[in-house]
Amino acid sequence: KMQIGFSKIGFPKQGALVLGVLEDSKMLAKTQEVDRNSGGMITAAIKNSNFSGKSHQILSVFTPERRIVLYGLGKGENIDELWSEEAGGRIFSSLETSGEKTVTVIFENHSRTKKNIDKRAAHLAYGALLRSYKFDKYKTKDKLGKDTTLKRINVAVEQHPQAKKIFSELVAVADGIFFARDLVSEPPNVLYPDSFAKKLTALRKLGLKVEVLGEKEMSKLGMGALLGVGQGSSRESKLVVMRWNGGKRGEKPIAFVGKGVCFDTGGISLKPASGMEDMKWDMGGAATVSGLMMALAGRKANTNAVGVVGLVENMPDGNAQRPGDVVTSMSGQTIEIINTDAEGRLVLADALWYTNRRFKPKFMIDLATLTGAMMVALGQVNCGYFTNNDGLAKEMERAARDVGEGIWRMPLGVEYNKMMNSDIADMKNAGPRFAGSVTAACFLERFVENCPWSHFDIAGMAWSSKDSPTVPKGGTGWGVRTLNQLVKSSYEA
Ligand code: BES
Ligand code: MN
Ligand code: ZN
């Protein structure tokens, strides 16, 4: 694991140095100092390259003593927390296998960039930390990161005690993100409902209250929709309830609900073989909820929150649910199963109803890798979300923007809703091909009563096939940051 430290501005004897340069090759004061001390080597290097200090441009310069990394600051005005995170990620990845063991980032104040320097320094470290994540527990040779030489990042900034304090809270969020990424990346023979639930009961050590309901308990509650999905699996379905009571006693909680399909074969409506291995991450919604609860507990958030995850495996089997079956959900509403591959909404139907009836939360937000149609609509850039509450939409838009995760509101409406009516039951679980993500959301809406609610279809977000500055490819932990920010900015005393 990467070591990260903060100190006052100075030049340590060893390791690489990162120094800032504004656009048009304007060196910051410390950069100029190093340039002078090296007899103008930085000036010469800039002259002989295409480096000009453009935002996020990087150039390594070698003096006889050490590597100097010039980092482009652009005009300087865009340097906020998110910019700094990206810089941290880029600095990490550019030095990761460079041979350097430590790097000191000189985080210098400048007239164009002076606000919140402690915060920005903390976020630079956070960006580097987020990018340094690896999932290599199943590699016995060729470990990911076996060529990693960079072990330590030191951020040198005048306000280092403040930066350190801000960073310690960000570490709790990073821990939650890493937990979510780990869960998403685990193979489905290792992570199934029971083993997932065990990883969640281990969170009790952080002060979370964790309850695990098995099939017997869920059956008593009448959760026929969720149980129908797990019916063909030899693994027992579970519902896990996590509670963080960091707020006022007796104050209504906020609630997060996750789809935890540990493997989605499609069931009897079997999926094609190609790419089916991806369906190990069909529990991404549950992973995000779990990571969020870990983050809230880790940073001792001043709020009451519940996280509920429905954990099942969707398998074809002699005992599996059939297309044509009619199941009764906990709400009493009946559902005709048209396609056993539209299973996530069945799990969420009971999990949402249960959460609303038991906790009467201020709001419910569910996350689910629910539809392929969501990826068709928005790709892997924005997460589509649906909500019955404009106030909640506003708060979420702001939270997502603050942490740099993209979200885009999608519509609900009666015209879509009635596309889910069934001829023989209250509703069917799959409608026509068109507007597949919208009709899925309308299906969920039938289980939230009057509670302010939002649904995030994270099908395009839970997994990434390429690196980005702060998210290495693989499980992303998408949503932990936005939801944590939502809590922090609007639901903490
Ligand atoms: N887990 C899938 C959705 C999915 C597909 C997520 C690809 C990520 C990548 C979901 O359970 C599913 O199979 N949905 C069906 C619904 C259809 C049968 C109405 C889909 O999207 O095709
Ligand atoms: Mn499915
Ligand atoms: Zn699924």
Short mmCIF file of C-alpha atoms and ligand atoms in Angstrom, two decimals:
data_model
loop_
_atom_site.label_atom_id
_atom_site.label_comp_id
_atom_site.label_asym_id
_atom_site.label_seq_id
_atom_site.Cartn_x
_atom_site.Cartn_y
_atom_site.Cartn_z
CA LYS A 1 0.00 0.00 0.00
CA MET A 2 1.10 3.49 -0.87
CA GLN A 3 2.47 5.71 1.86
CA ILE A 4 1.30 9.29 1.81
CA GLY A 5 2.63 12.13 3.93
CA PHE A 6 2.47 15.89 4.26
CA SER A 7 5.26 18.26 5.23
CA LYS A 8 6.26 21.87 4.97
CA ILE A 9 7.75 23.12 1.74
CA GLY A 10 11.37 22.13 1.31
CA PHE A 11 13.58 20.03 -0.90
CA PRO A 12 14.37 16.63 0.59
CA LYS A 13 17.74 15.14 -0.32
CA GLN A 14 16.31 12.16 -2.15
CA GLY A 15 13.56 11.17 -4.52
CA ALA A 16 11.85 12.86 -7.42
CA LEU A 17 10.52 16.38 -7.15
CA VAL A 18 7.32 17.63 -8.76
CA LEU A 19 7.32 21.34 -9.54
CA GLY A 20 4.64 23.53 -11.05
CA VAL A 21 4.81 25.51 -14.27
CA LEU A 22 2.07 27.83 -15.51
CA GLU A 23 1.10 28.17 -19.15
CA ASP A 24 3.61 29.87 -21.44
CA SER A 25 6.33 28.25 -19.37
CA LYS A 26 5.97 30.53 -16.34
CA MET A 27 7.75 28.79 -13.50
CA LEU A 28 6.48 29.13 -9.94
CA ALA A 29 8.95 30.57 -7.42
CA LYS A 30 10.18 27.19 -6.14
CA THR A 31 10.53 25.94 -9.69
CA GLN A 32 12.66 28.98 -10.48
CA GLU A 33 14.78 28.31 -7.42
CA VAL A 34 15.53 24.76 -8.51
CA ASP A 35 16.19 26.01 -12.03
CA ARG A 36 18.77 28.48 -10.72
CA ASN A 37 20.41 25.90 -8.48
CA SER A 38 20.81 23.54 -11.42
CA GLY A 39 22.31 26.14 -13.68
CA GLY A 40 19.19 26.58 -15.79
CA MET A 41 18.53 22.92 -16.59
CA ILE A 42 14.77 23.38 -16.33
CA THR A 43 14.78 26.37 -18.65
CA ALA A 44 16.86 24.36 -21.11
CA ALA A 45 14.61 21.30 -20.90
CA ILE A 46 11.49 23.36 -21.54
CA LYS A 47 13.17 25.05 -24.47
CA ASN A 48 14.11 21.72 -26.02
CA SER A 49 10.67 20.09 -25.62
CA ASN A 50 7.06 20.75 -26.39
CA PHE A 51 6.30 21.30 -22.72
CA SER A 52 4.77 24.71 -22.12
CA GLY A 53 2.90 24.34 -18.82
CA LYS A 54 -0.46 23.44 -20.34
CA SER A 55 -2.88 21.93 -17.85
CA HIS A 56 -1.76 18.38 -16.83
CA GLN A 57 1.23 18.37 -19.18
CA ILE A 58 4.17 16.42 -17.70
CA LEU A 59 7.89 16.56 -18.43
CA SER A 60 10.69 14.73 -16.62
CA VAL A 61 14.00 16.58 -16.43
CA PHE A 62 17.13 14.90 -15.08
CA THR A 63 19.66 16.89 -13.14
CA PRO A 64 22.82 15.14 -11.92
CA GLU A 65 21.12 14.73 -8.52
CA ARG A 66 17.59 13.70 -9.30
CA ARG A 67 14.52 13.59 -11.49
CA ILE A 68 12.50 16.77 -11.64
CA VAL A 69 8.93 16.37 -12.87
CA LEU A 70 7.48 19.55 -14.30
CA TYR A 71 3.73 19.65 -13.98
CA GLY A 72 1.63 21.92 -16.19
CA LEU A 73 -0.78 24.15 -14.27
CA GLY A 74 -2.40 25.79 -17.28
CA LYS A 75 -3.55 29.30 -16.52
CA GLY A 76 -3.82 28.31 -12.88
CA GLU A 77 -7.43 29.39 -12.47
CA ASN A 78 -8.90 25.91 -12.89
CA ILE A 79 -6.90 24.44 -10.07
CA ASP A 80 -9.55 23.21 -7.65
CA GLU A 81 -9.95 20.00 -5.69
CA LEU A 82 -10.92 17.91 -8.72
CA TRP A 83 -8.07 19.25 -10.80
CA SER A 84 -5.70 18.36 -7.97
CA GLU A 85 -7.09 14.84 -7.73
CA GLU A 86 -6.51 14.31 -11.41
CA ALA A 87 -2.98 15.65 -11.04
CA GLY A 88 -2.35 13.24 -8.14
CA GLY A 89 -3.53 10.32 -10.25
CA ARG A 90 -1.43 11.38 -13.21
CA ILE A 91 1.68 11.94 -11.11
CA PHE A 92 1.27 8.49 -9.57
CA SER A 93 0.82 6.73 -12.89
CA SER A 94 3.68 8.57 -14.59
CA LEU A 95 6.14 7.62 -11.82
CA GLU A 96 4.70 4.27 -10.78
CA THR A 97 7.25 2.09 -12.56
CA SER A 98 9.86 4.79 -13.20
CA GLY A 99 12.42 3.49 -10.72
CA GLU A 100 11.65 6.33 -8.31
CA LYS A 101 10.80 5.18 -4.79
CA THR A 102 9.58 8.46 -3.38
CA VAL A 103 8.29 11.65 -4.84
CA THR A 104 7.81 15.04 -3.22
CA VAL A 105 5.18 17.27 -4.74
CA ILE A 106 5.95 20.92 -4.05
CA PHE A 107 2.50 22.41 -3.59
CA GLU A 108 3.27 26.06 -3.79
CA ASN A 109 0.92 28.93 -3.25
CA HIS A 110 0.44 31.30 -6.12
CA SER A 111 -1.60 34.46 -6.55
CA ARG A 112 -3.77 32.89 -9.24
CA THR A 113 -4.55 29.76 -7.25
CA LYS A 114 -4.59 30.70 -3.61
CA LYS A 115 -7.93 29.51 -2.19
CA ASN A 116 -8.14 26.28 -0.17
CA ILE A 117 -4.56 25.24 -0.70
CA ASP A 118 -4.77 22.77 2.21
CA LYS A 119 -7.85 21.18 0.66
CA ARG A 120 -6.29 21.03 -2.76
CA ALA A 121 -3.13 19.44 -1.40
CA ALA A 122 -5.20 16.80 0.41
CA HIS A 123 -7.10 16.07 -2.79
CA LEU A 124 -3.89 15.65 -4.76
CA ALA A 125 -2.87 12.93 -2.32
CA TYR A 126 -6.37 11.44 -2.53
CA GLY A 127 -6.16 11.27 -6.34
CA ALA A 128 -2.84 9.45 -6.14
CA LEU A 129 -4.25 7.04 -3.57
CA LEU A 130 -7.34 6.28 -5.69
CA ARG A 131 -5.19 5.58 -8.73
CA SER A 132 -2.82 3.27 -6.81
CA TYR A 133 -5.56 0.66 -6.18
CA LYS A 134 -4.81 -2.89 -7.36
CA PHE A 135 -6.74 -6.15 -7.36
CA ASP A 136 -4.09 -8.82 -7.70
CA LYS A 137 -4.84 -11.33 -4.97
CA TYR A 138 -5.32 -14.13 -7.50
CA LYS A 139 -2.06 -13.56 -9.33
CA THR A 140 0.62 -15.90 -8.02
CA LYS A 141 3.25 -14.59 -10.46
CA ASP A 142 3.24 -11.40 -12.51
CA LYS A 143 1.54 -9.54 -9.71
CA LEU A 144 -0.04 -6.31 -10.84
CA GLY A 145 2.27 -3.68 -9.56
CA LYS A 146 5.24 -6.03 -9.23
CA ASP A 147 7.13 -3.44 -11.28
CA THR A 148 5.85 -0.64 -9.08
CA THR A 149 8.79 1.19 -7.58
CA LEU A 150 6.93 4.20 -6.21
CA LYS A 151 6.20 3.59 -2.55
CA ARG A 152 5.76 7.02 -1.08
CA ILE A 153 4.26 10.37 -2.01
CA ASN A 154 5.01 13.40 0.08
CA VAL A 155 2.99 16.56 -0.43
CA ALA A 156 4.93 19.63 0.64
CA VAL A 157 2.58 22.48 1.48
CA GLU A 158 2.72 25.35 3.93
CA GLN A 159 -0.59 24.39 5.62
CA HIS A 160 0.44 20.76 6.07
CA PRO A 161 -1.30 20.05 9.39
CA GLN A 162 -4.65 21.15 7.90
CA ALA A 163 -4.02 19.19 4.71
CA LYS A 164 -3.25 16.09 6.74
CA LYS A 165 -6.48 16.41 8.68
CA ILE A 166 -8.59 16.84 5.55
CA PHE A 167 -6.82 13.88 3.97
CA SER A 168 -7.60 11.58 6.89
CA GLU A 169 -11.32 11.96 6.20
CA LEU A 170 -10.75 11.30 2.50
CA VAL A 171 -8.95 8.08 3.42
CA ALA A 172 -12.19 6.79 4.96
CA VAL A 173 -13.95 7.43 1.66
CA ALA A 174 -11.12 5.78 -0.28
CA ASP A 175 -11.43 2.73 2.00
CA GLY A 176 -15.12 2.53 1.07
CA ILE A 177 -14.32 2.87 -2.63
CA PHE A 178 -11.65 0.17 -2.39
CA PHE A 179 -14.07 -2.13 -0.57
CA ALA A 180 -16.62 -1.63 -3.36
CA ARG A 181 -13.96 -2.23 -6.03
CA ASP A 182 -12.80 -5.41 -4.29
CA LEU A 183 -16.36 -6.75 -4.05
CA VAL A 184 -17.03 -6.07 -7.74
CA SER A 185 -13.75 -7.70 -8.78
CA GLU A 186 -14.10 -10.89 -6.72
CA PRO A 187 -14.93 -13.94 -8.85
CA PRO A 188 -18.42 -15.42 -8.46
CA ASN A 189 -17.18 -18.72 -7.02
CA VAL A 190 -15.71 -16.72 -4.14
CA LEU A 191 -18.33 -14.00 -3.75
CA TYR A 192 -21.85 -15.38 -3.47
CA PRO A 193 -24.70 -14.28 -1.18
CA ASP A 194 -23.43 -15.95 1.98
CA SER A 195 -19.78 -14.97 1.58
CA PHE A 196 -20.84 -11.42 0.62
CA ALA A 197 -22.97 -11.24 3.78
CA LYS A 198 -19.97 -12.40 5.85
CA LYS A 199 -17.84 -9.57 4.46
CA LEU A 200 -20.58 -7.19 5.61
CA THR A 201 -20.91 -8.61 9.11
CA ALA A 202 -17.17 -7.94 9.42
CA LEU A 203 -18.01 -4.23 9.17
CA ARG A 204 -19.41 -4.42 12.69
CA LYS A 205 -15.91 -3.57 13.88
CA LEU A 206 -16.47 -0.07 12.45
CA GLY A 207 -19.58 0.37 14.57
CA LEU A 208 -22.14 -0.57 11.93
CA LYS A 209 -25.10 -2.66 13.04
CA VAL A 210 -25.43 -5.52 10.56
CA GLU A 211 -28.31 -7.99 10.28
CA VAL A 212 -28.50 -10.88 7.83
CA LEU A 213 -31.85 -12.35 6.77
CA GLY A 214 -31.88 -15.79 5.19
CA GLU A 215 -34.50 -17.42 2.97
CA LYS A 216 -36.61 -18.49 5.95
CA GLU A 217 -36.92 -14.96 7.28
CA MET A 218 -37.55 -13.51 3.84
CA SER A 219 -40.16 -16.11 3.16
CA LYS A 220 -41.97 -15.12 6.37
CA LEU A 221 -41.91 -11.51 5.18
CA GLY A 222 -43.45 -12.61 1.88
CA MET A 223 -40.55 -11.62 -0.36
CA GLY A 224 -41.68 -13.78 -3.26
CA ALA A 225 -40.10 -11.55 -5.91
CA LEU A 226 -36.57 -11.69 -4.51
CA LEU A 227 -36.81 -15.35 -3.54
CA GLY A 228 -38.02 -16.33 -7.01
CA VAL A 229 -34.75 -15.07 -8.50
CA GLY A 230 -32.58 -17.13 -6.17
CA GLN A 231 -34.77 -20.22 -6.48
CA GLY A 232 -32.60 -21.92 -9.11
CA SER A 233 -29.35 -21.42 -7.19
CA SER A 234 -27.76 -23.82 -4.75
CA ARG A 235 -26.58 -20.74 -2.83
CA GLU A 236 -28.99 -19.35 -0.28
CA SER A 237 -30.30 -15.83 -0.96
CA LYS A 238 -29.62 -13.19 1.71
CA LEU A 239 -30.82 -9.74 2.57
CA VAL A 240 -28.34 -7.68 4.56
CA VAL A 241 -29.30 -4.59 6.54
CA MET A 242 -26.51 -2.24 7.64
CA ARG A 243 -27.22 0.63 9.98
CA TRP A 244 -25.06 3.62 10.89
CA ASN A 245 -26.51 5.69 13.72
CA GLY A 246 -24.24 8.71 13.82
CA GLY A 247 -27.06 11.23 13.88
CA LYS A 248 -29.63 12.31 16.42
CA ARG A 249 -31.39 9.55 18.30
CA GLY A 250 -34.77 8.79 16.81
CA GLU A 251 -34.18 10.91 13.70
CA LYS A 252 -35.44 9.24 10.52
CA PRO A 253 -32.63 7.65 8.52
CA ILE A 254 -31.71 8.07 4.89
CA ALA A 255 -31.65 4.77 3.00
CA PHE A 256 -29.57 3.17 0.26
CA VAL A 257 -30.61 -0.04 -1.46
CA GLY A 258 -28.42 -2.17 -3.74
CA LYS A 259 -28.92 -4.87 -6.34
CA GLY A 260 -26.65 -7.74 -5.37
CA VAL A 261 -26.94 -10.35 -8.10
CA CYS A 262 -23.69 -12.17 -7.41
CA PHE A 263 -23.92 -13.85 -10.79
CA ASP A 264 -26.51 -13.28 -13.51
CA THR A 265 -26.72 -16.11 -16.04
CA GLY A 266 -30.13 -14.80 -17.08
CA GLY A 267 -31.71 -17.89 -15.53
CA ILE A 268 -33.95 -19.95 -17.85
CA SER A 269 -33.95 -16.94 -20.23
CA LEU A 270 -30.25 -17.73 -20.49
CA LYS A 271 -27.77 -15.08 -21.61
CA PRO A 272 -25.43 -15.76 -24.55
CA ALA A 273 -22.00 -17.17 -23.59
CA SER A 274 -19.95 -14.29 -24.92
CA GLY A 275 -19.14 -11.82 -22.16
CA MET A 276 -21.18 -13.65 -19.56
CA GLU A 277 -18.21 -13.52 -17.18
CA ASP A 278 -18.99 -9.81 -16.82
CA MET A 279 -22.11 -10.76 -14.92
CA LYS A 280 -19.99 -11.36 -11.83
CA TRP A 281 -20.25 -7.60 -11.35
CA ASP A 282 -24.03 -7.63 -11.40
CA MET A 283 -23.76 -7.00 -7.66
CA GLY A 284 -22.23 -3.57 -8.30
CA GLY A 285 -25.15 -1.72 -6.74
CA ALA A 286 -24.79 -3.71 -3.53
CA ALA A 287 -21.03 -3.08 -3.61
CA THR A 288 -21.54 0.69 -3.84
CA VAL A 289 -24.04 0.65 -0.97
CA SER A 290 -21.61 -1.42 1.12
CA GLY A 291 -18.69 0.88 0.29
CA LEU A 292 -20.79 3.91 1.16
CA MET A 293 -21.79 2.48 4.54
CA MET A 294 -18.15 1.69 5.23
CA ALA A 295 -17.17 5.26 4.35
CA LEU A 296 -19.91 6.78 6.53
CA ALA A 297 -18.85 4.66 9.48
CA GLY A 298 -15.16 5.20 8.78
CA ARG A 299 -15.48 8.97 8.91
CA LYS A 300 -18.08 8.82 11.71
CA ALA A 301 -20.68 10.71 9.69
CA ASN A 302 -23.11 12.74 11.70
CA THR A 303 -26.19 11.06 10.22
CA ASN A 304 -28.50 8.08 10.53
CA ALA A 305 -28.22 5.87 7.46
CA VAL A 306 -29.34 2.39 6.47
CA GLY A 307 -27.95 0.27 3.67
CA VAL A 308 -29.94 -2.70 2.42
CA VAL A 309 -28.58 -5.16 -0.14
CA GLY A 310 -30.47 -8.01 -1.79
CA LEU A 311 -28.01 -10.81 -2.46
CA VAL A 312 -28.93 -13.59 -4.88
CA GLU A 313 -27.57 -15.71 -7.70
CA ASN A 314 -29.62 -16.03 -10.92
CA MET A 315 -29.11 -19.58 -12.21
CA PRO A 316 -30.88 -21.95 -14.60
CA ASP A 317 -31.87 -25.17 -12.84
CA GLY A 318 -34.63 -27.75 -12.55
CA ASN A 319 -36.00 -25.68 -9.71
CA ALA A 320 -35.44 -22.30 -11.35
CA GLN A 321 -38.19 -19.76 -11.91
CA ARG A 322 -39.84 -20.04 -15.36
CA PRO A 323 -40.99 -17.41 -17.82
CA GLY A 324 -44.73 -17.39 -17.25
CA ASP A 325 -44.56 -17.84 -13.49
CA VAL A 326 -46.49 -15.39 -11.33
CA VAL A 327 -44.89 -14.36 -8.03
CA THR A 328 -46.26 -12.31 -5.14
CA SER A 329 -44.00 -9.57 -3.82
CA MET A 330 -43.83 -8.45 -0.19
CA SER A 331 -46.06 -5.51 -1.14
CA GLY A 332 -48.79 -7.97 -2.09
CA GLN A 333 -48.56 -6.91 -5.74
CA THR A 334 -48.26 -9.81 -8.18
CA ILE A 335 -45.70 -10.01 -10.99
CA GLU A 336 -45.82 -12.11 -14.13
CA ILE A 337 -42.32 -13.24 -15.04
CA ILE A 338 -41.84 -12.62 -18.77
CA ASN A 339 -38.07 -12.88 -18.82
CA THR A 340 -36.04 -14.42 -15.99
CA ASP A 341 -33.14 -12.20 -17.05
CA ALA A 342 -35.03 -9.11 -15.81
CA GLU A 343 -34.18 -10.23 -12.27
CA GLY A 344 -32.62 -7.15 -10.69
CA ARG A 345 -35.92 -5.29 -10.46
CA LEU A 346 -37.46 -8.31 -8.71
CA VAL A 347 -34.77 -8.22 -6.06
CA LEU A 348 -35.12 -4.46 -5.64
CA ALA A 349 -38.93 -4.59 -5.51
CA ASP A 350 -38.84 -6.47 -2.21
CA ALA A 351 -35.74 -4.72 -0.87
CA LEU A 352 -37.26 -1.26 -1.51
CA TRP A 353 -40.65 -2.19 -0.04
CA TYR A 354 -39.01 -3.68 3.04
CA THR A 355 -36.75 -0.67 3.55
CA ASN A 356 -39.58 1.83 3.20
CA ARG A 357 -41.98 -0.03 5.48
CA ARG A 358 -39.44 -0.82 8.17
CA PHE A 359 -37.48 2.45 8.36
CA LYS A 360 -39.80 5.12 6.92
CA PRO A 361 -36.66 6.82 5.57
CA LYS A 362 -36.28 10.46 4.51
CA PHE A 363 -35.43 9.13 1.09
CA MET A 364 -34.42 5.90 -0.62
CA ILE A 365 -31.73 5.74 -3.27
CA ASP A 366 -31.21 2.46 -5.06
CA LEU A 367 -28.26 1.50 -7.22
CA ALA A 368 -28.32 -1.34 -9.72
CA THR A 369 -26.60 -2.67 -12.81
CA LEU A 370 -30.14 -2.95 -14.06
CA THR A 371 -30.31 -2.70 -17.86
CA GLY A 372 -28.09 -3.10 -20.90
CA ALA A 373 -30.28 -0.38 -22.42
CA MET A 374 -28.74 2.14 -20.01
CA MET A 375 -25.31 1.51 -21.56
CA VAL A 376 -26.83 1.90 -25.02
CA ALA A 377 -28.30 5.26 -24.00
CA LEU A 378 -25.48 6.91 -22.05
CA GLY A 379 -22.41 4.69 -22.46
CA GLN A 380 -19.83 4.76 -19.72
CA VAL A 381 -19.74 8.53 -19.34
CA ASN A 382 -22.83 9.43 -17.31
CA CYS A 383 -24.91 7.35 -14.97
CA GLY A 384 -28.61 7.61 -15.79
CA TYR A 385 -30.81 8.27 -12.80
CA PHE A 386 -34.54 8.53 -12.20
CA THR A 387 -36.34 10.25 -9.36
CA ASN A 388 -39.81 11.18 -8.17
CA ASN A 389 -38.42 14.19 -6.28
CA ASP A 390 -36.96 17.36 -7.83
CA GLY A 391 -35.35 18.50 -4.58
CA LEU A 392 -33.42 15.26 -4.31
CA ALA A 393 -32.42 15.60 -7.97
CA LYS A 394 -30.93 19.02 -7.28
CA GLU A 395 -28.96 17.79 -4.27
CA MET A 396 -27.63 14.81 -6.20
CA GLU A 397 -26.65 16.87 -9.25
CA ARG A 398 -24.60 19.13 -7.01
CA ALA A 399 -22.99 16.26 -5.12
CA ALA A 400 -22.06 14.45 -8.33
CA ARG A 401 -20.59 17.60 -9.83
CA ASP A 402 -18.55 18.29 -6.68
CA VAL A 403 -16.84 14.88 -6.86
CA GLY A 404 -16.58 14.66 -10.65
CA GLU A 405 -18.93 11.75 -11.25
CA GLY A 406 -21.32 12.30 -14.17
CA ILE A 407 -25.05 11.77 -13.74
CA TRP A 408 -27.90 12.45 -16.15
CA ARG A 409 -31.60 12.53 -15.27
CA MET A 410 -33.93 10.20 -17.16
CA PRO A 411 -37.73 10.42 -17.31
CA LEU A 412 -40.51 8.55 -15.54
CA GLY A 413 -44.17 8.81 -16.50
CA VAL A 414 -47.51 7.04 -16.83
CA GLU A 415 -47.08 6.30 -20.53
CA TYR A 416 -43.96 4.31 -19.71
CA ASN A 417 -45.40 2.91 -16.52
CA LYS A 418 -48.36 1.28 -18.19
CA MET A 419 -46.03 -0.58 -20.55
CA MET A 420 -45.37 -2.82 -17.53
CA ASN A 421 -49.00 -3.86 -17.05
CA SER A 422 -49.66 -7.58 -17.36
CA ASP A 423 -52.77 -9.31 -18.70
CA ILE A 424 -52.98 -11.76 -15.81
CA ALA A 425 -51.10 -10.13 -12.88
CA ASP A 426 -50.60 -6.61 -11.49
CA MET A 427 -47.52 -6.13 -13.61
CA LYS A 428 -44.94 -7.96 -15.68
CA ASN A 429 -41.21 -7.90 -15.13
CA ALA A 430 -40.20 -7.09 -18.71
CA GLY A 431 -41.82 -4.77 -21.24
CA PRO A 432 -41.06 -4.01 -24.89
CA ARG A 433 -37.47 -3.52 -26.03
CA PHE A 434 -37.79 0.23 -26.44
CA ALA A 435 -37.13 2.46 -23.39
CA GLY A 436 -35.92 -0.58 -21.45
CA SER A 437 -34.18 1.46 -18.74
CA VAL A 438 -37.20 3.73 -18.25
CA THR A 439 -39.75 0.94 -17.95
CA ALA A 440 -37.41 -0.83 -15.48
CA ALA A 441 -37.39 2.33 -13.35
CA CYS A 442 -41.19 2.56 -13.60
CA PHE A 443 -41.39 -1.00 -12.35
CA LEU A 444 -39.33 -0.02 -9.29
CA GLU A 445 -41.48 3.06 -8.70
CA ARG A 446 -44.41 0.75 -8.00
CA PHE A 447 -42.62 -0.33 -4.81
CA VAL A 448 -41.67 2.99 -3.22
CA GLU A 449 -45.08 4.39 -2.29
CA ASN A 450 -44.75 8.11 -1.42
CA CYS A 451 -41.15 7.99 -0.28
CA PRO A 452 -38.78 10.40 -2.06
CA TRP A 453 -36.80 7.99 -4.17
CA SER A 454 -34.11 7.82 -6.78
CA HIS A 455 -32.80 4.96 -8.88
CA PHE A 456 -29.28 4.92 -10.35
CA ASP A 457 -28.83 2.47 -13.22
CA ILE A 458 -25.07 1.92 -12.92
CA ALA A 459 -24.84 -0.74 -15.67
CA GLY A 460 -22.32 1.40 -17.56
CA MET A 461 -20.42 2.60 -14.52
CA ALA A 462 -19.61 -0.32 -12.22
CA TRP A 463 -16.79 -1.68 -14.38
CA SER A 464 -14.26 0.06 -16.56
CA SER A 465 -12.15 -1.50 -19.28
CA LYS A 466 -9.64 1.34 -19.34
CA ASP A 467 -7.66 3.38 -16.85
CA SER A 468 -8.68 6.95 -16.07
CA PRO A 469 -6.66 9.37 -13.91
CA THR A 470 -8.10 8.29 -10.57
CA VAL A 471 -9.80 4.99 -11.48
CA PRO A 472 -7.71 2.07 -12.69
CA LYS A 473 -9.50 -0.36 -15.00
CA GLY A 474 -11.71 -2.98 -13.35
CA GLY A 475 -14.24 -2.38 -10.59
CA THR A 476 -14.72 1.38 -10.17
CA GLY A 477 -16.63 1.79 -6.90
CA TRP A 478 -18.72 4.32 -8.83
CA GLY A 479 -21.25 6.18 -6.70
CA VAL A 480 -19.57 5.91 -3.31
CA ARG A 481 -18.17 9.40 -3.78
CA THR A 482 -21.37 11.03 -5.03
CA LEU A 483 -23.50 9.51 -2.28
CA ASN A 484 -20.96 10.29 0.41
CA GLN A 485 -20.92 13.88 -0.84
CA LEU A 486 -24.73 13.99 -0.88
CA VAL A 487 -24.78 12.93 2.76
CA LYS A 488 -22.03 15.36 3.70
CA SER A 489 -23.52 18.37 1.97
CA SER A 490 -27.23 17.88 2.71
CA TYR A 491 -27.84 15.28 5.43
CA GLU A 492 -25.33 15.90 8.20
CA ALA A 493 -25.96 18.09 11.21
N1 BES B 1 -27.64 -7.39 -15.23
C1 BES B 1 -28.37 -7.20 -16.43
C2 BES B 1 -28.12 -5.83 -17.07
C3 BES B 1 -26.73 -5.58 -17.57
C4 BES B 1 -26.34 -6.01 -18.82
C5 BES B 1 -25.83 -4.88 -16.79
C6 BES B 1 -25.07 -5.76 -19.28
C7 BES B 1 -24.54 -4.64 -17.25
C8 BES B 1 -24.17 -5.08 -18.50
C9 BES B 1 -29.87 -7.32 -16.16
O1 BES B 1 -30.19 -8.25 -15.18
C10 BES B 1 -30.50 -7.78 -17.41
O2 BES B 1 -30.23 -8.87 -17.84
N2 BES B 1 -31.35 -6.93 -17.98
C11 BES B 1 -32.02 -7.23 -19.20
C12 BES B 1 -33.46 -6.82 -19.05
C13 BES B 1 -34.37 -7.34 -20.15
C14 BES B 1 -34.44 -8.83 -20.11
C15 BES B 1 -35.74 -6.72 -19.97
C16 BES B 1 -31.34 -6.45 -20.32
O3 BES B 1 -30.89 -5.32 -20.08
O4 BES B 1 -31.24 -6.98 -21.42
MN MN B 2 -30.41 -10.19 -15.93
ZN ZN B 3 -28.82 -8.62 -13.76
#
